[in-house]
Amino acid sequence: MDLTLASAPFLMVAIAELTKIPIATLLFSASWLWKPIILVFLLVLAGITFETVFMGMERAGALRQLRYEELVNKIDALEQEATKLASADELGRRADQVDQARSEIEQLTSLAEKSRATFQSQIAEANAELEGTKALTPEASRVRDQVEEKNAVRSALIQQRDREVKDAVDQFERQRDSFVERIKMARDSATATRHAG
């Protein structure tokens, strides 16, 4: 149907073109009274030819534009489908990664459970050894008490030493600040004296 509609104007133009040569010949052989009428008729035929060719070209351009738009729509649909497939593939990969991460977490959890059990057994053994060493002889208890007393005396001496050092440092800093303040005041007074002189 499209081909018939597209070819019908060209068939009409072909018939009109066949009549142009005889009409042009008639224009030269007709009397002066008929020449303007024949010339107008010939010009109308030329206008019909021009309009038909112009419309045919416009229709061909429209058909090409429609085909181009169809191709563009198909390309867009294929690109959207490719994007969907890529996203589905990415989701599949992520699901595989999640499964792999879960298996690794389960392995790490089992290893942690084993390590915790080992540590708990070692702690139990160490506690048992400590319980065995708590039962000291009387001589060992006296030595332990003496050691604790010596440690208490040592801690008291260290605290006293730290206090004395802190007091000495504070006194030195106060004296230093006092000296710095005096030097600053002397400089200021000397500068004021020079400016006054």
PDB file of N, CA, C and O in Angstrom, residues 121-195:
ATOM      1  N   SER A 121      41.333 -24.153  78.504  1.00  0.00           N
ATOM      2  CA  SER A 121      42.037 -25.273  79.136  1.00  0.00           C
ATOM      3  C   SER A 121      43.372 -24.808  79.720  1.00  0.00           C
ATOM      4  O   SER A 121      43.749 -25.198  80.827  1.00  0.00           O
ATOM      5  N   GLN A 122      44.078 -23.927  78.974  1.00  0.00           N
ATOM      6  CA  GLN A 122      45.350 -23.421  79.501  1.00  0.00           C
ATOM      7  C   GLN A 122      45.126 -22.577  80.751  1.00  0.00           C
ATOM      8  O   GLN A 122      45.898 -22.648  81.718  1.00  0.00           O
ATOM      9  N   ILE A 123      44.053 -21.767  80.766  1.00  0.00           N
ATOM     10  CA  ILE A 123      43.741 -20.964  81.947  1.00  0.00           C
ATOM     11  C   ILE A 123      43.409 -21.864  83.134  1.00  0.00           C
ATOM     12  O   ILE A 123      43.828 -21.605  84.273  1.00  0.00           O
ATOM     13  N   ALA A 124      42.661 -22.907  82.871  1.00  0.00           N
ATOM     14  CA  ALA A 124      42.326 -23.840  83.955  1.00  0.00           C
ATOM     15  C   ALA A 124      43.584 -24.486  84.525  1.00  0.00           C
ATOM     16  O   ALA A 124      43.740 -24.628  85.749  1.00  0.00           O
ATOM     17  N   GLU A 125      44.532 -24.868  83.654  1.00  0.00           N
ATOM     18  CA  GLU A 125      45.792 -25.450  84.121  1.00  0.00           C
ATOM     19  C   GLU A 125      46.586 -24.447  84.950  1.00  0.00           C
ATOM     20  O   GLU A 125      47.136 -24.774  86.018  1.00  0.00           O
ATOM     21  N   ALA A 126      46.633 -23.166  84.472  1.00  0.00           N
ATOM     22  CA  ALA A 126      47.370 -22.143  85.218  1.00  0.00           C
ATOM     23  C   ALA A 126      46.720 -21.886  86.572  1.00  0.00           C
ATOM     24  O   ALA A 126      47.414 -21.719  87.592  1.00  0.00           O
ATOM     25  N   ASN A 127      45.387 -21.866  86.619  1.00  0.00           N
ATOM     26  CA  ASN A 127      44.691 -21.688  87.900  1.00  0.00           C
ATOM     27  C   ASN A 127      44.990 -22.834  88.859  1.00  0.00           C
ATOM     28  O   ASN A 127      45.169 -22.622  90.067  1.00  0.00           O
ATOM     29  N   ALA A 128      45.038 -24.028  88.304  1.00  0.00           N
ATOM     30  CA  ALA A 128      45.362 -25.182  89.151  1.00  0.00           C
ATOM     31  C   ALA A 128      46.777 -25.061  89.721  1.00  0.00           C
ATOM     32  O   ALA A 128      47.023 -25.336  90.912  1.00  0.00           O
ATOM     33  N   GLU A 129      47.716 -24.610  88.866  1.00  0.00           N
ATOM     34  CA  GLU A 129      49.090 -24.426  89.352  1.00  0.00           C
ATOM     35  C   GLU A 129      49.145 -23.345  90.424  1.00  0.00           C
ATOM     36  O   GLU A 129      49.854 -23.465  91.433  1.00  0.00           O
ATOM     37  N   LEU A 130      48.392 -22.239  90.232  1.00  0.00           N
ATOM     38  CA  LEU A 130      48.374 -21.168  91.229  1.00  0.00           C
ATOM     39  C   LEU A 130      47.775 -21.637  92.545  1.00  0.00           C
ATOM     40  O   LEU A 130      48.255 -21.277  93.626  1.00  0.00           O
ATOM     41  N   GLU A 131      46.728 -22.424  92.473  1.00  0.00           N
ATOM     42  CA  GLU A 131      46.131 -22.961  93.699  1.00  0.00           C
ATOM     43  C   GLU A 131      47.131 -23.831  94.440  1.00  0.00           C
ATOM     44  O   GLU A 131      47.192 -23.830  95.665  1.00  0.00           O
ATOM     45  N   GLY A 132      47.941 -24.572  93.681  1.00  0.00           N
ATOM     46  CA  GLY A 132      48.963 -25.422  94.314  1.00  0.00           C
ATOM     47  C   GLY A 132      50.045 -24.592  94.984  1.00  0.00           C
ATOM     48  O   GLY A 132      50.591 -24.988  96.026  1.00  0.00           O
ATOM     49  N   THR A 133      50.369 -23.403  94.404  1.00  0.00           N
ATOM     50  CA  THR A 133      51.449 -22.593  94.987  1.00  0.00           C
ATOM     51  C   THR A 133      50.961 -21.708  96.123  1.00  0.00           C
ATOM     52  O   THR A 133      51.763 -21.136  96.862  1.00  0.00           O
ATOM     53  N   LYS A 134      49.656 -21.594  96.301  1.00  0.00           N
ATOM     54  CA  LYS A 134      49.146 -20.758  97.381  1.00  0.00           C
ATOM     55  C   LYS A 134      49.402 -21.383  98.761  1.00  0.00           C
ATOM     56  O   LYS A 134      49.491 -20.681  99.741  1.00  0.00           O
ATOM     57  N   ALA A 135      49.458 -22.663  98.811  1.00  0.00           N
ATOM     58  CA  ALA A 135      49.710 -23.342 100.094  1.00  0.00           C
ATOM     59  C   ALA A 135      51.199 -23.247 100.408  1.00  0.00           C
ATOM     60  O   ALA A 135      51.994 -24.102 100.029  1.00  0.00           O
ATOM     61  N   LEU A 136      51.609 -22.137 101.023  1.00  0.00           N
ATOM     62  CA  LEU A 136      53.021 -21.898 101.326  1.00  0.00           C
ATOM     63  C   LEU A 136      53.360 -22.415 102.740  1.00  0.00           C
ATOM     64  O   LEU A 136      52.514 -22.482 103.624  1.00  0.00           O
ATOM     65  N   THR A 137      54.654 -22.639 102.920  1.00  0.00           N
ATOM     66  CA  THR A 137      55.143 -23.016 104.258  1.00  0.00           C
ATOM     67  C   THR A 137      55.161 -21.776 105.135  1.00  0.00           C
ATOM     68  O   THR A 137      55.141 -20.649 104.630  1.00  0.00           O
ATOM     69  N   PRO A 138      55.237 -21.922 106.482  1.00  0.00           N
ATOM     70  CA  PRO A 138      55.278 -20.745 107.360  1.00  0.00           C
ATOM     71  C   PRO A 138      56.462 -19.845 107.063  1.00  0.00           C
ATOM     72  O   PRO A 138      56.347 -18.618 107.093  1.00  0.00           O
ATOM     73  N   GLU A 139      57.629 -20.434 106.757  1.00  0.00           N
ATOM     74  CA  GLU A 139      58.796 -19.614 106.445  1.00  0.00           C
ATOM     75  C   GLU A 139      58.556 -18.805 105.166  1.00  0.00           C
ATOM     76  O   GLU A 139      58.880 -17.601 105.093  1.00  0.00           O
ATOM     77  N   ALA A 140      57.956 -19.435 104.181  1.00  0.00           N
ATOM     78  CA  ALA A 140      57.667 -18.725 102.926  1.00  0.00           C
ATOM     79  C   ALA A 140      56.648 -17.622 103.164  1.00  0.00           C
ATOM     80  O   ALA A 140      56.728 -16.541 102.575  1.00  0.00           O
ATOM     81  N   SER A 141      55.681 -17.846 104.061  1.00  0.00           N
ATOM     82  CA  SER A 141      54.695 -16.817 104.372  1.00  0.00           C
ATOM     83  C   SER A 141      55.357 -15.620 105.037  1.00  0.00           C
ATOM     84  O   SER A 141      55.040 -14.464 104.737  1.00  0.00           O
ATOM     85  N   ARG A 142      56.308 -15.879 105.986  1.00  0.00           N
ATOM     86  CA  ARG A 142      57.017 -14.788 106.630  1.00  0.00           C
ATOM     87  C   ARG A 142      57.823 -13.990 105.606  1.00  0.00           C
ATOM     88  O   ARG A 142      57.838 -12.755 105.618  1.00  0.00           O
ATOM     89  N   VAL A 143      58.487 -14.694 104.708  1.00  0.00           N
ATOM     90  CA  VAL A 143      59.278 -14.008 103.670  1.00  0.00           C
ATOM     91  C   VAL A 143      58.364 -13.164 102.794  1.00  0.00           C
ATOM     92  O   VAL A 143      58.673 -12.015 102.444  1.00  0.00           O
ATOM     93  N   ARG A 144      57.201 -13.700 102.458  1.00  0.00           N
ATOM     94  CA  ARG A 144      56.261 -12.948 101.639  1.00  0.00           C
ATOM     95  C   ARG A 144      55.792 -11.692 102.360  1.00  0.00           C
ATOM     96  O   ARG A 144      55.705 -10.609 101.767  1.00  0.00           O
ATOM     97  N   ASP A 145      55.495 -11.816 103.657  1.00  0.00           N
ATOM     98  CA  ASP A 145      55.072 -10.647 104.432  1.00  0.00           C
ATOM     99  C   ASP A 145      56.175  -9.600 104.499  1.00  0.00           C
ATOM    100  O   ASP A 145      55.916  -8.401 104.374  1.00  0.00           O
ATOM    101  N   GLN A 146      57.426 -10.061 104.669  1.00  0.00           N
ATOM    102  CA  GLN A 146      58.545  -9.117 104.710  1.00  0.00           C
ATOM    103  C   GLN A 146      58.702  -8.389 103.370  1.00  0.00           C
ATOM    104  O   GLN A 146      58.943  -7.179 103.315  1.00  0.00           O
ATOM    105  N   VAL A 147      58.532  -9.150 102.300  1.00  0.00           N
ATOM    106  CA  VAL A 147      58.635  -8.545 100.969  1.00  0.00           C
ATOM    107  C   VAL A 147      57.545  -7.493 100.783  1.00  0.00           C
ATOM    108  O   VAL A 147      57.783  -6.403 100.240  1.00  0.00           O
ATOM    109  N   GLU A 148      56.331  -7.782 101.247  1.00  0.00           N
ATOM    110  CA  GLU A 148      55.243  -6.822 101.122  1.00  0.00           C
ATOM    111  C   GLU A 148      55.518  -5.565 101.936  1.00  0.00           C
ATOM    112  O   GLU A 148      55.256  -4.449 101.491  1.00  0.00           O
ATOM    113  N   GLU A 149      56.081  -5.758 103.171  1.00  0.00           N
ATOM    114  CA  GLU A 149      56.420  -4.589 103.989  1.00  0.00           C
ATOM    115  C   GLU A 149      57.480  -3.737 103.302  1.00  0.00           C
ATOM    116  O   GLU A 149      57.383  -2.504 103.261  1.00  0.00           O
ATOM    117  N   LYS A 150      58.520  -4.401 102.764  1.00  0.00           N
ATOM    118  CA  LYS A 150      59.594  -3.669 102.082  1.00  0.00           C
ATOM    119  C   LYS A 150      59.030  -2.922 100.866  1.00  0.00           C
ATOM    120  O   LYS A 150      59.424  -1.771 100.584  1.00  0.00           O
ATOM    121  N   ASN A 151      58.107  -3.548 100.162  1.00  0.00           N
ATOM    122  CA  ASN A 151      57.498  -2.884  99.001  1.00  0.00           C
ATOM    123  C   ASN A 151      56.692  -1.664  99.433  1.00  0.00           C
ATOM    124  O   ASN A 151      56.697  -0.629  98.758  1.00  0.00           O
ATOM    125  N   ALA A 152      55.988  -1.769 100.605  1.00  0.00           N
ATOM    126  CA  ALA A 152      55.217  -0.645 101.095  1.00  0.00           C
ATOM    127  C   ALA A 152      56.140   0.512 101.476  1.00  0.00           C
ATOM    128  O   ALA A 152      55.878   1.677 101.147  1.00  0.00           O
ATOM    129  N   VAL A 153      57.273   0.190 102.164  1.00  0.00           N
ATOM    130  CA  VAL A 153      58.238   1.221 102.537  1.00  0.00           C
ATOM    131  C   VAL A 153      58.833   1.858 101.290  1.00  0.00           C
ATOM    132  O   VAL A 153      58.972   3.093 101.179  1.00  0.00           O
ATOM    133  N   ARG A 154      59.135   1.047 100.311  1.00  0.00           N
ATOM    134  CA  ARG A 154      59.717   1.560  99.057  1.00  0.00           C
ATOM    135  C   ARG A 154      58.738   2.487  98.352  1.00  0.00           C
ATOM    136  O   ARG A 154      59.109   3.565  97.838  1.00  0.00           O
ATOM    137  N   SER A 155      57.463   2.109  98.305  1.00  0.00           N
ATOM    138  CA  SER A 155      56.456   2.959  97.661  1.00  0.00           C
ATOM    139  C   SER A 155      56.326   4.289  98.389  1.00  0.00           C
ATOM    140  O   SER A 155      56.212   5.350  97.752  1.00  0.00           O
ATOM    141  N   ALA A 156      56.353   4.247  99.751  1.00  0.00           N
ATOM    142  CA  ALA A 156      56.267   5.493 100.510  1.00  0.00           C
ATOM    143  C   ALA A 156      57.460   6.392 100.227  1.00  0.00           C
ATOM    144  O   ALA A 156      57.319   7.612 100.060  1.00  0.00           O
ATOM    145  N   LEU A 157      58.671   5.797 100.150  1.00  0.00           N
ATOM    146  CA  LEU A 157      59.867   6.586  99.844  1.00  0.00           C
ATOM    147  C   LEU A 157      59.790   7.199  98.441  1.00  0.00           C
ATOM    148  O   LEU A 157      60.168   8.356  98.220  1.00  0.00           O
ATOM    149  N   ILE A 158      59.281   6.435  97.496  1.00  0.00           N
ATOM    150  CA  ILE A 158      59.159   6.947  96.123  1.00  0.00           C
ATOM    151  C   ILE A 158      58.177   8.110  96.078  1.00  0.00           C
ATOM    152  O   ILE A 158      58.428   9.136  95.442  1.00  0.00           O
ATOM    153  N   GLN A 159      57.050   7.980  96.794  1.00  0.00           N
ATOM    154  CA  GLN A 159      56.076   9.074  96.822  1.00  0.00           C
ATOM    155  C   GLN A 159      56.663  10.328  97.466  1.00  0.00           C
ATOM    156  O   GLN A 159      56.465  11.446  96.985  1.00  0.00           O
ATOM    157  N   GLN A 160      57.425  10.139  98.588  1.00  0.00           N
ATOM    158  CA  GLN A 160      58.060  11.282  99.242  1.00  0.00           C
ATOM    159  C   GLN A 160      59.053  11.948  98.309  1.00  0.00           C
ATOM    160  O   GLN A 160      59.104  13.183  98.200  1.00  0.00           O
ATOM    161  N   ARG A 161      59.862  11.129  97.622  1.00  0.00           N
ATOM    162  CA  ARG A 161      60.834  11.682  96.674  1.00  0.00           C
ATOM    163  C   ARG A 161      60.143  12.463  95.560  1.00  0.00           C
ATOM    164  O   ARG A 161      60.562  13.568  95.213  1.00  0.00           O
ATOM    165  N   ASP A 162      59.038  11.914  95.013  1.00  0.00           N
ATOM    166  CA  ASP A 162      58.313  12.606  93.941  1.00  0.00           C
ATOM    167  C   ASP A 162      57.754  13.932  94.428  1.00  0.00           C
ATOM    168  O   ASP A 162      57.793  14.936  93.724  1.00  0.00           O
ATOM    169  N   ARG A 163      57.223  13.966  95.689  1.00  0.00           N
ATOM    170  CA  ARG A 163      56.706  15.221  96.228  1.00  0.00           C
ATOM    171  C   ARG A 163      57.810  16.259  96.374  1.00  0.00           C
ATOM    172  O   ARG A 163      57.639  17.429  96.036  1.00  0.00           O
ATOM    173  N   GLU A 164      58.984  15.819  96.905  1.00  0.00           N
ATOM    174  CA  GLU A 164      60.089  16.755  97.097  1.00  0.00           C
ATOM    175  C   GLU A 164      60.588  17.299  95.761  1.00  0.00           C
ATOM    176  O   GLU A 164      60.859  18.506  95.616  1.00  0.00           O
ATOM    177  N   VAL A 165      60.677  16.418  94.772  1.00  0.00           N
ATOM    178  CA  VAL A 165      61.117  16.863  93.431  1.00  0.00           C
ATOM    179  C   VAL A 165      60.110  17.849  92.858  1.00  0.00           C
ATOM    180  O   VAL A 165      60.469  18.880  92.279  1.00  0.00           O
ATOM    181  N   LYS A 166      58.818  17.573  93.018  1.00  0.00           N
ATOM    182  CA  LYS A 166      57.794  18.467  92.481  1.00  0.00           C
ATOM    183  C   LYS A 166      57.847  19.828  93.165  1.00  0.00           C
ATOM    184  O   LYS A 166      57.750  20.872  92.526  1.00  0.00           O
ATOM    185  N   ASP A 167      58.027  19.805  94.519  1.00  0.00           N
ATOM    186  CA  ASP A 167      58.119  21.074  95.248  1.00  0.00           C
ATOM    187  C   ASP A 167      59.316  21.879  94.780  1.00  0.00           C
ATOM    188  O   ASP A 167      59.234  23.101  94.587  1.00  0.00           O
ATOM    189  N   ALA A 168      60.468  21.203  94.603  1.00  0.00           N
ATOM    190  CA  ALA A 168      61.676  21.909  94.165  1.00  0.00           C
ATOM    191  C   ALA A 168      61.490  22.498  92.768  1.00  0.00           C
ATOM    192  O   ALA A 168      61.885  23.640  92.486  1.00  0.00           O
ATOM    193  N   VAL A 169      60.855  21.739  91.887  1.00  0.00           N
ATOM    194  CA  VAL A 169      60.623  22.218  90.518  1.00  0.00           C
ATOM    195  C   VAL A 169      59.672  23.406  90.539  1.00  0.00           C
ATOM    196  O   VAL A 169      59.887  24.416  89.845  1.00  0.00           O
ATOM    197  N   ASP A 170      58.610  23.323  91.371  1.00  0.00           N
ATOM    198  CA  ASP A 170      57.663  24.444  91.450  1.00  0.00           C
ATOM    199  C   ASP A 170      58.342  25.700  91.980  1.00  0.00           C
ATOM    200  O   ASP A 170      58.136  26.805  91.464  1.00  0.00           O
ATOM    201  N   GLN A 171      59.204  25.536  93.009  1.00  0.00           N
ATOM    202  CA  GLN A 171      59.906  26.694  93.561  1.00  0.00           C
ATOM    203  C   GLN A 171      60.840  27.301  92.530  1.00  0.00           C
ATOM    204  O   GLN A 171      60.913  28.522  92.367  1.00  0.00           O
ATOM    205  N   PHE A 172      61.541  26.431  91.760  1.00  0.00           N
ATOM    206  CA  PHE A 172      62.447  26.927  90.725  1.00  0.00           C
ATOM    207  C   PHE A 172      61.669  27.695  89.644  1.00  0.00           C
ATOM    208  O   PHE A 172      62.097  28.756  89.195  1.00  0.00           O
ATOM    209  N   GLU A 173      60.524  27.168  89.264  1.00  0.00           N
ATOM    210  CA  GLU A 173      59.745  27.844  88.229  1.00  0.00           C
ATOM    211  C   GLU A 173      59.218  29.183  88.712  1.00  0.00           C
ATOM    212  O   GLU A 173      59.173  30.156  87.965  1.00  0.00           O
ATOM    213  N   ARG A 174      58.804  29.251  89.990  1.00  0.00           N
ATOM    214  CA  ARG A 174      58.359  30.529  90.536  1.00  0.00           C
ATOM    215  C   ARG A 174      59.482  31.559  90.527  1.00  0.00           C
ATOM    216  O   ARG A 174      59.289  32.708  90.151  1.00  0.00           O
ATOM    217  N   GLN A 175      60.699  31.105  90.963  1.00  0.00           N
ATOM    218  CA  GLN A 175      61.842  32.024  90.953  1.00  0.00           C
ATOM    219  C   GLN A 175      62.170  32.469  89.533  1.00  0.00           C
ATOM    220  O   GLN A 175      62.449  33.647  89.273  1.00  0.00           O
ATOM    221  N   ARG A 176      62.119  31.539  88.597  1.00  0.00           N
ATOM    222  CA  ARG A 176      62.425  31.874  87.212  1.00  0.00           C
ATOM    223  C   ARG A 176      61.419  32.876  86.663  1.00  0.00           C
ATOM    224  O   ARG A 176      61.780  33.861  86.013  1.00  0.00           O
ATOM    225  N   ASP A 177      60.133  32.658  86.961  1.00  0.00           N
ATOM    226  CA  ASP A 177      59.105  33.600  86.507  1.00  0.00           C
ATOM    227  C   ASP A 177      59.324  34.974  87.129  1.00  0.00           C
ATOM    228  O   ASP A 177      59.154  36.011  86.461  1.00  0.00           O
ATOM    229  N   SER A 178      59.742  34.978  88.413  1.00  0.00           N
ATOM    230  CA  SER A 178      60.005  36.258  89.079  1.00  0.00           C
ATOM    231  C   SER A 178      61.162  36.974  88.410  1.00  0.00           C
ATOM    232  O   SER A 178      61.099  38.183  88.143  1.00  0.00           O
ATOM    233  N   PHE A 179      62.242  36.219  88.088  1.00  0.00           N
ATOM    234  CA  PHE A 179      63.394  36.829  87.417  1.00  0.00           C
ATOM    235  C   PHE A 179      63.012  37.346  86.034  1.00  0.00           C
ATOM    236  O   PHE A 179      63.409  38.440  85.621  1.00  0.00           O
ATOM    237  N   VAL A 180      62.222  36.579  85.320  1.00  0.00           N
ATOM    238  CA  VAL A 180      61.805  37.002  83.981  1.00  0.00           C
ATOM    239  C   VAL A 180      60.972  38.268  84.071  1.00  0.00           C
ATOM    240  O   VAL A 180      61.131  39.212  83.284  1.00  0.00           O
ATOM    241  N   GLU A 181      60.096  38.342  85.060  1.00  0.00           N
ATOM    242  CA  GLU A 181      59.264  39.533  85.228  1.00  0.00           C
ATOM    243  C   GLU A 181      60.112  40.747  85.566  1.00  0.00           C
ATOM    244  O   GLU A 181      59.900  41.839  85.045  1.00  0.00           O
ATOM    245  N   ARG A 182      61.136  40.546  86.433  1.00  0.00           N
ATOM    246  CA  ARG A 182      62.010  41.668  86.808  1.00  0.00           C
ATOM    247  C   ARG A 182      62.803  42.161  85.593  1.00  0.00           C
ATOM    248  O   ARG A 182      62.972  43.371  85.398  1.00  0.00           O
ATOM    249  N   ILE A 183      63.322  41.213  84.808  1.00  0.00           N
ATOM    250  CA  ILE A 183      64.097  41.585  83.609  1.00  0.00           C
ATOM    251  C   ILE A 183      63.208  42.361  82.644  1.00  0.00           C
ATOM    252  O   ILE A 183      63.609  43.383  82.075  1.00  0.00           O
ATOM    253  N   LYS A 184      61.968  41.920  82.502  1.00  0.00           N
ATOM    254  CA  LYS A 184      61.055  42.601  81.594  1.00  0.00           C
ATOM    255  C   LYS A 184      60.769  44.010  82.082  1.00  0.00           C
ATOM    256  O   LYS A 184      60.747  44.976  81.310  1.00  0.00           O
ATOM    257  N   MET A 185      60.551  44.145  83.397  1.00  0.00           N
ATOM    258  CA  MET A 185      60.285  45.461  83.958  1.00  0.00           C
ATOM    259  C   MET A 185      61.487  46.374  83.787  1.00  0.00           C
ATOM    260  O   MET A 185      61.362  47.560  83.466  1.00  0.00           O
ATOM    261  N   ALA A 186      62.733  45.817  84.000  1.00  0.00           N
ATOM    262  CA  ALA A 186      63.946  46.625  83.837  1.00  0.00           C
ATOM    263  C   ALA A 186      64.085  47.081  82.392  1.00  0.00           C
ATOM    264  O   ALA A 186      64.433  48.240  82.124  1.00  0.00           O
ATOM    265  N   ARG A 187      63.791  46.194  81.439  1.00  0.00           N
ATOM    266  CA  ARG A 187      63.891  46.574  80.022  1.00  0.00           C
ATOM    267  C   ARG A 187      62.868  47.660  79.687  1.00  0.00           C
ATOM    268  O   ARG A 187      63.151  48.605  78.963  1.00  0.00           O
ATOM    269  N   ASP A 188      61.642  47.477  80.216  1.00  0.00           N
ATOM    270  CA  ASP A 188      60.611  48.475  79.937  1.00  0.00           C
ATOM    271  C   ASP A 188      60.982  49.837  80.500  1.00  0.00           C
ATOM    272  O   ASP A 188      60.795  50.873  79.854  1.00  0.00           O
ATOM    273  N   SER A 189      61.531  49.859  81.747  1.00  0.00           N
ATOM    274  CA  SER A 189      61.927  51.126  82.354  1.00  0.00           C
ATOM    275  C   SER A 189      63.083  51.763  81.591  1.00  0.00           C
ATOM    276  O   SER A 189      63.121  52.980  81.376  1.00  0.00           O
ATOM    277  N   ALA A 190      64.056  50.919  81.123  1.00  0.00           N
ATOM    278  CA  ALA A 190      65.175  51.462  80.358  1.00  0.00           C
ATOM    279  C   ALA A 190      64.688  52.041  79.029  1.00  0.00           C
ATOM    280  O   ALA A 190      65.123  53.117  78.585  1.00  0.00           O
ATOM    281  N   THR A 191      63.733  51.371  78.402  1.00  0.00           N
ATOM    282  CA  THR A 191      63.193  51.870  77.135  1.00  0.00           C
ATOM    283  C   THR A 191      62.425  53.170  77.363  1.00  0.00           C
ATOM    284  O   THR A 191      62.548  54.133  76.596  1.00  0.00           O
ATOM    285  N   ALA A 192      61.689  53.243  78.473  1.00  0.00           N
ATOM    286  CA  ALA A 192      60.943  54.471  78.778  1.00  0.00           C
ATOM    287  C   ALA A 192      61.888  55.626  79.070  1.00  0.00           C
ATOM    288  O   ALA A 192      61.657  56.761  78.656  1.00  0.00           O
ATOM    289  N   THR A 193      63.017  55.340  79.743  1.00  0.00           N
ATOM    290  CA  THR A 193      64.002  56.379  80.062  1.00  0.00           C
ATOM    291  C   THR A 193      64.644  56.910  78.793  1.00  0.00           C
ATOM    292  O   THR A 193      64.833  58.116  78.609  1.00  0.00           O
ATOM    293  N   ARG A 194      64.959  56.005  77.856  1.00  0.00           N
ATOM    294  CA  ARG A 194      65.575  56.420  76.588  1.00  0.00           C
ATOM    295  C   ARG A 194      64.627  57.275  75.777  1.00  0.00           C
ATOM    296  O   ARG A 194      65.021  58.268  75.170  1.00  0.00           O
ATOM    297  N   HIS A 195      63.352  56.914  75.767  1.00  0.00           N
ATOM    298  CA  HIS A 195      62.380  57.689  74.999  1.00  0.00           C
ATOM    299  C   HIS A 195      62.127  59.054  75.639  1.00  0.00           C
ATOM    300  O   HIS A 195      61.906  60.039  74.948  1.00  0.00           O
TER     301      HIS A 195
END
